Coordinates of N, CA and C in Angstrom, one line a residue:
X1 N 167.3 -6.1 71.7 CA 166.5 -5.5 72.8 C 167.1 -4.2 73.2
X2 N 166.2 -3.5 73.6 CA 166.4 -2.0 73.6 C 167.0 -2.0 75.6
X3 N 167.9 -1.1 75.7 CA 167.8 -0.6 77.1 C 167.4 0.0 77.4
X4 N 166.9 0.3 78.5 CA 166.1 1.4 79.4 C 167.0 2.6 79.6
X5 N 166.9 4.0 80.0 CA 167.5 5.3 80.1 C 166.8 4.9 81.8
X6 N 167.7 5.7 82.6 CA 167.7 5.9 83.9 C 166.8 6.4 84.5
X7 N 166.3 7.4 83.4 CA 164.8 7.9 84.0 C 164.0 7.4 84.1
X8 N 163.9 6.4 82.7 CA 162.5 5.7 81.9 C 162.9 4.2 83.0
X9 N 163.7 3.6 83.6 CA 163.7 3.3 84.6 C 163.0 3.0 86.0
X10 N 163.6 4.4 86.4 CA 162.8 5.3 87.8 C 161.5 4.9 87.5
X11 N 160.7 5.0 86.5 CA 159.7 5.3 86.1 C 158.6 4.5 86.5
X12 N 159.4 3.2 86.0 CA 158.4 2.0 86.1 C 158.7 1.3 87.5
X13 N 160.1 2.1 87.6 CA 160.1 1.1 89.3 C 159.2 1.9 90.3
X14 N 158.7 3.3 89.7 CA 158.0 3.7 90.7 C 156.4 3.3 90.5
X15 N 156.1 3.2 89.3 CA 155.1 2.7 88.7 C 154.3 1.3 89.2
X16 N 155.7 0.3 89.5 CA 155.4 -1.1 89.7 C 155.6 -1.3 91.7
X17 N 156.1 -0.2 91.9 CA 155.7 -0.2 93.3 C 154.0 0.3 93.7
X18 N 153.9 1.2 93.0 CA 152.5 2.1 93.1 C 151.7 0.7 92.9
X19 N 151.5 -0.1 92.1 CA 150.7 -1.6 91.6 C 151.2 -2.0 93.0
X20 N 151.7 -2.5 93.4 CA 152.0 -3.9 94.3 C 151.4 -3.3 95.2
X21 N 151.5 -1.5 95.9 CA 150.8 -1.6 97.4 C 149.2 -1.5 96.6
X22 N 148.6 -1.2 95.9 CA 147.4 -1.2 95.4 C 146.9 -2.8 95.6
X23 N 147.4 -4.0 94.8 CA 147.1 -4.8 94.9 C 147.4 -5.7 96.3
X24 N 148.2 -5.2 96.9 CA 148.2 -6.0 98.9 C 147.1 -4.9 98.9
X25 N 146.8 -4.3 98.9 CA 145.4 -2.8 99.7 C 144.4 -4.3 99.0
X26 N 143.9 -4.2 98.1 CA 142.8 -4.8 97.8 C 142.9 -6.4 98.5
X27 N 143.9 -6.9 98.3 CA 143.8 -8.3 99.0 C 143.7 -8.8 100.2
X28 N 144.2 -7.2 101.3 CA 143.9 -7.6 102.4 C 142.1 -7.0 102.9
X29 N 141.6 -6.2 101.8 CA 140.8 -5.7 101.8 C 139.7 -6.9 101.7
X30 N 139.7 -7.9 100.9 CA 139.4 -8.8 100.4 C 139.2 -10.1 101.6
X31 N 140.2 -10.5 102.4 CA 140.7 -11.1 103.0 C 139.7 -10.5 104.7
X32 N 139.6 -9.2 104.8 CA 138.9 -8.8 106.1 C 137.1 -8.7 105.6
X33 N 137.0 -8.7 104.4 CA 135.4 -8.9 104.6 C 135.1 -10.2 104.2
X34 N 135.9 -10.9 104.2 CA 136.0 -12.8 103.8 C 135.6 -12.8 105.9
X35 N 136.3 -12.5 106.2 CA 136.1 -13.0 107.3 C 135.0 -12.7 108.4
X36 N 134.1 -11.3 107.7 CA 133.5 -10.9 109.1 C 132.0 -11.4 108.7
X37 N 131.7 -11.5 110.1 CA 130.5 -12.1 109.9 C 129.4 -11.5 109.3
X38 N 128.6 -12.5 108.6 CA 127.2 -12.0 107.5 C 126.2 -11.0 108.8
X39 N 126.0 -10.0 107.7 CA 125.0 -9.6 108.6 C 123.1 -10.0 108.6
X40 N 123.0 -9.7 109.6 CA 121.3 -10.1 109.9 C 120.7 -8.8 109.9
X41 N 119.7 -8.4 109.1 CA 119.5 -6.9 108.9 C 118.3 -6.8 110.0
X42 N 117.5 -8.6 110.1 CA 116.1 -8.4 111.0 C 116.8 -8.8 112.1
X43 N 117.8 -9.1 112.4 CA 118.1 -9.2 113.8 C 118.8 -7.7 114.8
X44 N 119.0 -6.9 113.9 CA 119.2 -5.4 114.0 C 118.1 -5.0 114.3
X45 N 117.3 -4.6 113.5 CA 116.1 -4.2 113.2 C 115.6 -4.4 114.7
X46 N 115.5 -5.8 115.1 CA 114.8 -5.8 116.6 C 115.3 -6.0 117.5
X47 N 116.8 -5.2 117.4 CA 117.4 -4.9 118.8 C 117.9 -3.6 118.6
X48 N 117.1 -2.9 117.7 CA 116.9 -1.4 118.1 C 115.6 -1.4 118.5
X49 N 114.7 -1.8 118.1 CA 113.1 -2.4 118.3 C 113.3 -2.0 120.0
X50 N 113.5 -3.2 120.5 CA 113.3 -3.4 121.8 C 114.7 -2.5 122.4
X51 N 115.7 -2.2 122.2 CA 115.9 -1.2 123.3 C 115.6 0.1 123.6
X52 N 115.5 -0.3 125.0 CA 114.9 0.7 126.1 C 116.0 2.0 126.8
X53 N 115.6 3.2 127.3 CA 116.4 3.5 127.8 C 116.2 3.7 128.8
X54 N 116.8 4.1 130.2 CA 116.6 4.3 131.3 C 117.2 5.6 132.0
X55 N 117.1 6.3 132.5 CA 117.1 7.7 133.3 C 118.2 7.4 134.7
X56 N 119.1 7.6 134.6 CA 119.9 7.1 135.9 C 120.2 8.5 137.0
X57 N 119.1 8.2 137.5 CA 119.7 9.4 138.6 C 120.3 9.1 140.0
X58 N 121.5 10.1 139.2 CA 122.6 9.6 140.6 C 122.3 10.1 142.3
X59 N 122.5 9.3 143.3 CA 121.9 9.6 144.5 C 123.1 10.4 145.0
X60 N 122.5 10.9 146.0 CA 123.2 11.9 147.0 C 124.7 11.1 147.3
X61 N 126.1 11.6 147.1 CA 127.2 10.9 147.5 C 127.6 11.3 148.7
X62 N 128.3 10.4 149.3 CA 128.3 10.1 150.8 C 129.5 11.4 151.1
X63 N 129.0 11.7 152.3 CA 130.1 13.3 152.3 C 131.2 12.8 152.5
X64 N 131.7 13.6 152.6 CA 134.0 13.3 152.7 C 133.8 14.2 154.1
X65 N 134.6 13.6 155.2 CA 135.0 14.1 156.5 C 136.1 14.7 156.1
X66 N 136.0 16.4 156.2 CA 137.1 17.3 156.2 C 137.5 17.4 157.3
X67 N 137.3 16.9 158.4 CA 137.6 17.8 160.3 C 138.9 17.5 160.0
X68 N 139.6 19.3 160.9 CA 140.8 19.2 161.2 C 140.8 18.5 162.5
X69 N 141.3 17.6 162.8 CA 141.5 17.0 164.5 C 143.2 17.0 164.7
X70 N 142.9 17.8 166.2 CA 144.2 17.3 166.9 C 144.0 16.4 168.2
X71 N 145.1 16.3 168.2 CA 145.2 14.9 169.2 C 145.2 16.1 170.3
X72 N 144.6 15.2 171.7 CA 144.4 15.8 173.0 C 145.6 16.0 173.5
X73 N 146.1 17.1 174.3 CA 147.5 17.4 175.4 C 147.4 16.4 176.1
X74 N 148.5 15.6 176.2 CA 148.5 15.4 178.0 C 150.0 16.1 178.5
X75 N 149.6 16.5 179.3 CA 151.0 17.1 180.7 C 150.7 16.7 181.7
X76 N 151.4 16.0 182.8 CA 153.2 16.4 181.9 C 153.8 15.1 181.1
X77 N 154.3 15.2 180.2 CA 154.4 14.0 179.2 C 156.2 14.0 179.0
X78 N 156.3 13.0 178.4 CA 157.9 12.7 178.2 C 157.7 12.7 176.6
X79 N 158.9 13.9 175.7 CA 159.5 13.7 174.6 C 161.0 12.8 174.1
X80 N 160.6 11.9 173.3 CA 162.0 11.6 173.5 C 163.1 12.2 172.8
X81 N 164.5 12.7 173.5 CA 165.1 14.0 173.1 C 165.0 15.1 173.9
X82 N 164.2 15.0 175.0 CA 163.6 16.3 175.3 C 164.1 15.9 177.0
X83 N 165.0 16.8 177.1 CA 165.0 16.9 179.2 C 164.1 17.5 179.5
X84 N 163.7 18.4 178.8 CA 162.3 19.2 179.6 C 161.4 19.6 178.7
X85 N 160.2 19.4 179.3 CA 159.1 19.6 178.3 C 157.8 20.5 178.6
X86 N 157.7 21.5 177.9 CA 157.4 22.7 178.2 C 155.9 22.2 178.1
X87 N 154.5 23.2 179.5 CA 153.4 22.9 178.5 C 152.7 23.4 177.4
X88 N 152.0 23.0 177.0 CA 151.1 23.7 175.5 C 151.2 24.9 176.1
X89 N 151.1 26.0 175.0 CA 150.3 27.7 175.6 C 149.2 27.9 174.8
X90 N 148.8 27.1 174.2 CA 147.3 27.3 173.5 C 146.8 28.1 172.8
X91 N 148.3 28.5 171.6 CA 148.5 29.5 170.8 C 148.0 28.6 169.4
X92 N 147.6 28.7 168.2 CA 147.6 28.3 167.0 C 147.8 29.5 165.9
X93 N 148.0 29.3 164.6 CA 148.3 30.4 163.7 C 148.4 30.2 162.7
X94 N 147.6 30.6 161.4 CA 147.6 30.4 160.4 C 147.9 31.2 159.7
X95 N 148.8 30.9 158.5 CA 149.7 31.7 157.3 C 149.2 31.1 155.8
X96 N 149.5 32.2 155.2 CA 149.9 31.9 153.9 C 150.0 32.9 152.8
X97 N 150.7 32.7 152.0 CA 151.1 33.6 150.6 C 150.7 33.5 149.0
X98 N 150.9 34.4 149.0 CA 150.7 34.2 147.2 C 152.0 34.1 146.6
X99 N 152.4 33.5 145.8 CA 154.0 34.0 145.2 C 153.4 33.9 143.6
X100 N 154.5 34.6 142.4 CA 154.2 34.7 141.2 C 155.5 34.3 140.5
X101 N 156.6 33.6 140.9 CA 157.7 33.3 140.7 C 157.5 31.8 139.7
X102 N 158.7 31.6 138.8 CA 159.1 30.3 138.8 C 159.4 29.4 139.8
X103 N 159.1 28.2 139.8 CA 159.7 27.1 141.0 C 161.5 27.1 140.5
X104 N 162.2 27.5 141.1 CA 163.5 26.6 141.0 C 164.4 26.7 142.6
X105 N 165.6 25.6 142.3 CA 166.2 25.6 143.9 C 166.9 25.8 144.3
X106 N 167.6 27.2 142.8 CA 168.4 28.3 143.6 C 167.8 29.6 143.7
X107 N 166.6 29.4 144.5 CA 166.1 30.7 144.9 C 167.3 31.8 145.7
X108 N 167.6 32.9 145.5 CA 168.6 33.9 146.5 C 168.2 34.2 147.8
X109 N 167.0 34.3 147.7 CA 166.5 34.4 149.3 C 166.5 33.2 150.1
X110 N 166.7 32.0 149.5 CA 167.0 31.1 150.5 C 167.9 30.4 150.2
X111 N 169.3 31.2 150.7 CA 170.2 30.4 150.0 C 170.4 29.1 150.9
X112 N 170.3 29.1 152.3 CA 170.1 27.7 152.6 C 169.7 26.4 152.4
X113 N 168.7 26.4 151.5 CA 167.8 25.4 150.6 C 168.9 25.4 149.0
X114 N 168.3 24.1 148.4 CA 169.1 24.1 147.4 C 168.4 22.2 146.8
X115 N 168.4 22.2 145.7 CA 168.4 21.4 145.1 C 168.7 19.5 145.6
X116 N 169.9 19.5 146.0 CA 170.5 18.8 146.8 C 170.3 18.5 148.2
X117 N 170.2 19.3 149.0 CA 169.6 19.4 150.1 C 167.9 18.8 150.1
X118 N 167.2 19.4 149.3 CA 165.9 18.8 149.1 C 165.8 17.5 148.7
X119 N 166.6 16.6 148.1 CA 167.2 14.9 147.9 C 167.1 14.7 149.1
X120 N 167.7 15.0 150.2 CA 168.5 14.5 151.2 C 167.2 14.8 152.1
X121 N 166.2 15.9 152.7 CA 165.2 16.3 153.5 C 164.1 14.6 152.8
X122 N 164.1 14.6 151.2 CA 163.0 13.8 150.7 C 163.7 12.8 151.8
X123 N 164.6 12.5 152.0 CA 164.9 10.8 151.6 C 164.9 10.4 153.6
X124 N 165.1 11.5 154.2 CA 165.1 11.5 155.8 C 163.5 11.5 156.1
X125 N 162.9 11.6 155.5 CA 161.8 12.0 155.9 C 160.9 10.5 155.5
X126 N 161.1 10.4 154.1 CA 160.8 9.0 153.5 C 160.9 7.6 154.9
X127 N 162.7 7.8 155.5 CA 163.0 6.8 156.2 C 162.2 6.5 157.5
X128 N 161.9 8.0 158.4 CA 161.3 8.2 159.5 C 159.9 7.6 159.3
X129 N 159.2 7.2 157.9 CA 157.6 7.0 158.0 C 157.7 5.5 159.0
X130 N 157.0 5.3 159.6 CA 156.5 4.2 160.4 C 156.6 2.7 159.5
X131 N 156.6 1.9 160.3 CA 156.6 0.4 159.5 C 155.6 0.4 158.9
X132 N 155.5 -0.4 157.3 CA 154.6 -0.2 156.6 C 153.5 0.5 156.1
X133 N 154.0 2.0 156.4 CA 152.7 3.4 155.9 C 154.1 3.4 154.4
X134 N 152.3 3.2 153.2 CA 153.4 3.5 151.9 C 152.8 5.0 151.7
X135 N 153.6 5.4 150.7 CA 153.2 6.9 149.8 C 152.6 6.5 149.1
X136 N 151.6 6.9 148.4 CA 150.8 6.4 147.5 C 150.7 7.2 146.1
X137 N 150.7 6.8 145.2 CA 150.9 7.2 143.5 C 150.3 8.3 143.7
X138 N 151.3 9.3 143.3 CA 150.5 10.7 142.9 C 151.7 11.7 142.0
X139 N 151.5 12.8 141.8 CA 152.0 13.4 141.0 C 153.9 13.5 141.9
X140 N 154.5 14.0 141.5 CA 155.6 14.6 141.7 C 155.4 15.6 143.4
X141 N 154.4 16.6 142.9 CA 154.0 17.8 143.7 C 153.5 17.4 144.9
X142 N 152.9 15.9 144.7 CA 152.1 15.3 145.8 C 152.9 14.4 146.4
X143 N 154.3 13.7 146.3 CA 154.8 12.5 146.9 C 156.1 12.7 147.6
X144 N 155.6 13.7 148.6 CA 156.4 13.7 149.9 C 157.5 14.2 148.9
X145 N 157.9 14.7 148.2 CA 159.1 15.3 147.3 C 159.4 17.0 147.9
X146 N 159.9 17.1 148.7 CA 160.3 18.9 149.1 C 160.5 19.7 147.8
X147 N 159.6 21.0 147.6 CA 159.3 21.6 146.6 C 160.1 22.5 146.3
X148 N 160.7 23.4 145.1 CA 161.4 24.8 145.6 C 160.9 26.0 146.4
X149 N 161.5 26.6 146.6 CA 161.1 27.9 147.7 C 160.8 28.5 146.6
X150 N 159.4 29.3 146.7 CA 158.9 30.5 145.0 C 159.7 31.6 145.8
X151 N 159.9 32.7 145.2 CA 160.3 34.3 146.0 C 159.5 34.6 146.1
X152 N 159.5 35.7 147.1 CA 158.8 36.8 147.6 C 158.9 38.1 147.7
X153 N 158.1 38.8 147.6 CA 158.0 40.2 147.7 C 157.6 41.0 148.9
X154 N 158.0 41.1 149.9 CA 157.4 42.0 151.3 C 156.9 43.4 150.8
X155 N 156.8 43.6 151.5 CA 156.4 45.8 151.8 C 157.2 46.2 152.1
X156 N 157.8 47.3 151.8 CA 158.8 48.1 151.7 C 159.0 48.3 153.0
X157 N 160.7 48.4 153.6 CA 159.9 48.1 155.1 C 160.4 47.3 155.9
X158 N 159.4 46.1 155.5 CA 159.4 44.8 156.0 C 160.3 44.4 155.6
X159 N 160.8 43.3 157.5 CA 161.4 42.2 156.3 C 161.3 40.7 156.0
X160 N 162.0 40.8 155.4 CA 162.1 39.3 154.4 C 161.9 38.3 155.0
X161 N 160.4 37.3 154.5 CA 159.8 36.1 155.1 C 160.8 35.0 155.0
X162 N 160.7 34.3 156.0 CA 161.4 33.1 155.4 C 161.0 31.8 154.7
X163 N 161.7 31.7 153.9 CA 161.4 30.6 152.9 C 161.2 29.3 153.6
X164 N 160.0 28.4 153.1 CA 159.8 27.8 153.8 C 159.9 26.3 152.6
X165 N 160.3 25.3 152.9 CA 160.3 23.9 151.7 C 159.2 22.9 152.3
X166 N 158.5 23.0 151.4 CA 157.3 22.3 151.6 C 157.4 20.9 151.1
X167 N 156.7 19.5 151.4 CA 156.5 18.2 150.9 C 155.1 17.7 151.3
X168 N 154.6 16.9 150.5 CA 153.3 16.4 151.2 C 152.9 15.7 150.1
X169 N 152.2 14.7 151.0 CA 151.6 13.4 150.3 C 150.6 12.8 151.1
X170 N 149.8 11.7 150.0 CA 148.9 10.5 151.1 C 149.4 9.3 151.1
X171 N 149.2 9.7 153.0 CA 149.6 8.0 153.0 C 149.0 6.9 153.1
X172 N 149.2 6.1 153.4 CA 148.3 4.5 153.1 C 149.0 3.6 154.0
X173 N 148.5 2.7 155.1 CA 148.7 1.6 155.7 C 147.3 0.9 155.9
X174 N 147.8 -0.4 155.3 CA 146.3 -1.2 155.1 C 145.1 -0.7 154.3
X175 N 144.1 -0.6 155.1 CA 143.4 0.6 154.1 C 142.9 1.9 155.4
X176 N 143.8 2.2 155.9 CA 143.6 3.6 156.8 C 144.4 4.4 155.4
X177 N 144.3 5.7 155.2 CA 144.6 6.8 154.5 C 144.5 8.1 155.2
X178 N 145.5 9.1 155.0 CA 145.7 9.9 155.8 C 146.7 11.2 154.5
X179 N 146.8 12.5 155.3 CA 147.7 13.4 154.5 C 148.9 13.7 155.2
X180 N 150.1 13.8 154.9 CA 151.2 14.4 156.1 C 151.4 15.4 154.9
X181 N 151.9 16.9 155.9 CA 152.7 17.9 155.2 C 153.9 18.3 156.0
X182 N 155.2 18.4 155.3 CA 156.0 18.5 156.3 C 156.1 20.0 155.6
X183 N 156.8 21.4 156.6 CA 156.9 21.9 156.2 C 158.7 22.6 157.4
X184 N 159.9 22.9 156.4 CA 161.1 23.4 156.9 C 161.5 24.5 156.9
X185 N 162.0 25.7 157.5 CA 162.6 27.1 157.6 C 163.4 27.0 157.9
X186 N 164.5 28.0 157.4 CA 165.9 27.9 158.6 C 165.2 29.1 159.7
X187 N 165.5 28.8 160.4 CA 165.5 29.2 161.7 C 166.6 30.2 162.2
X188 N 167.4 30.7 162.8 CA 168.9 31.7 163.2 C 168.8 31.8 165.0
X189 N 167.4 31.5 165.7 CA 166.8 31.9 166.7 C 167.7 30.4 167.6
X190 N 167.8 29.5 167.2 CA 168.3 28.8 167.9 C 167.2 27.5 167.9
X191 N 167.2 26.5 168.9 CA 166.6 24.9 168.8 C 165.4 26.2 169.8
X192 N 164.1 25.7 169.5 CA 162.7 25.6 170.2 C 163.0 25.3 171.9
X193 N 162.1 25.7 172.4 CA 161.8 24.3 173.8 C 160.8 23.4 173.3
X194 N 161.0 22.2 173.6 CA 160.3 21.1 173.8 C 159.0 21.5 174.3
X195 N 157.7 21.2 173.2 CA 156.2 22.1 173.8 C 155.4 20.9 173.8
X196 N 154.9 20.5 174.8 CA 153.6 19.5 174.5 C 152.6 19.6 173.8
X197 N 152.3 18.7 172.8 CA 151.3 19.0 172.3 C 151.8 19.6 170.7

């Protein structure tokens, strides 16, 4: 009996693999229309026959309550923390910016903010929530997580805004739902007075 050469080998062992997945392909091929059920070509036939289609027109959806609401002043009122408590001055003010920056949290303009520090704001803030209000599933950006400071660009001039670390989420107790945003600056001006309201 003759030997085989190493090639002429290769050959058939690749050969006799190529056969074996061919014949599992056909047997299990074999094996799944063994099992599916016969078809009924008139029972097709008249359940395309008889279905109908229908027109679903969607009705007017119930509005979403956007109101901003604040809670009413009372003075003179007790803060707790507060010897004295200044009343409302019935000032309000609204801001905002554009930035074009990367997010990160060693912004230079605020070198007070930092990476670490935003752990420690998430996790004080997390503790203060009330008994039983959860944070509810949402992205990263949305779960009360303090964000980086973007930079900014003033007018020549001007100066420099301060960076502000933002967090915000919805919260949930029972089925009441609600949004908190906290928003932090450093400050240099010193502690506030206590303002009602």
């Amino acid at each position: 009996m003759s030997r085989l050469g190493p090639q002429r080998a290769g050959m058939w062992a690749d050969a006799l693999t190529i056969v074996s997945i061919v014949a599992i392909g056909v047997c299990v091929a074999a094996l799944v229309e063994r099992g599916a059920p016969p078809e009924q070509p008139e029972n097709r036939a008249e359940s395309v026959a008889t279905t109908t289609t229908h027109s679903i027109t969607p009705g007017p959806s119930a509005p979403v309550d956007t109101t901003y609401r604040t809670p009413e002043v009372i003075f003179p009122t007790a803060i707790s923390g507060c010897d004295v408590v200044e009343p409302p001055d019935g000032t309000s003010s609204v801001w905002g910016r554009i930035t074009t920056s990367e997010d990160a949290y060693d912004n230079p303009q605020a070198s007070w903010y930092s990476g670490p520090r935003s752990v420690m704001m998430t996790d004080a803030v997390a503790e203060a929530l009330p008994h039983g209000v959860e944070v509810l599933f949402a992205s990263l950006r949305e779960s009360l997580v303090f964000q980086p400071i973007p930079q900014t660009s003033s007018e020549p001039g001007q100066p420099q805004e301060p960076g502000w670390a933002t967090a915000s989420a919805e919260l949930g107790r029972g089925n009441t739902l609600g949004l908190l945003a906290v928003s932090v600056a450093q400050d240099n001006t010193g502690v506030p007075p206590c303002r009602a309201g």
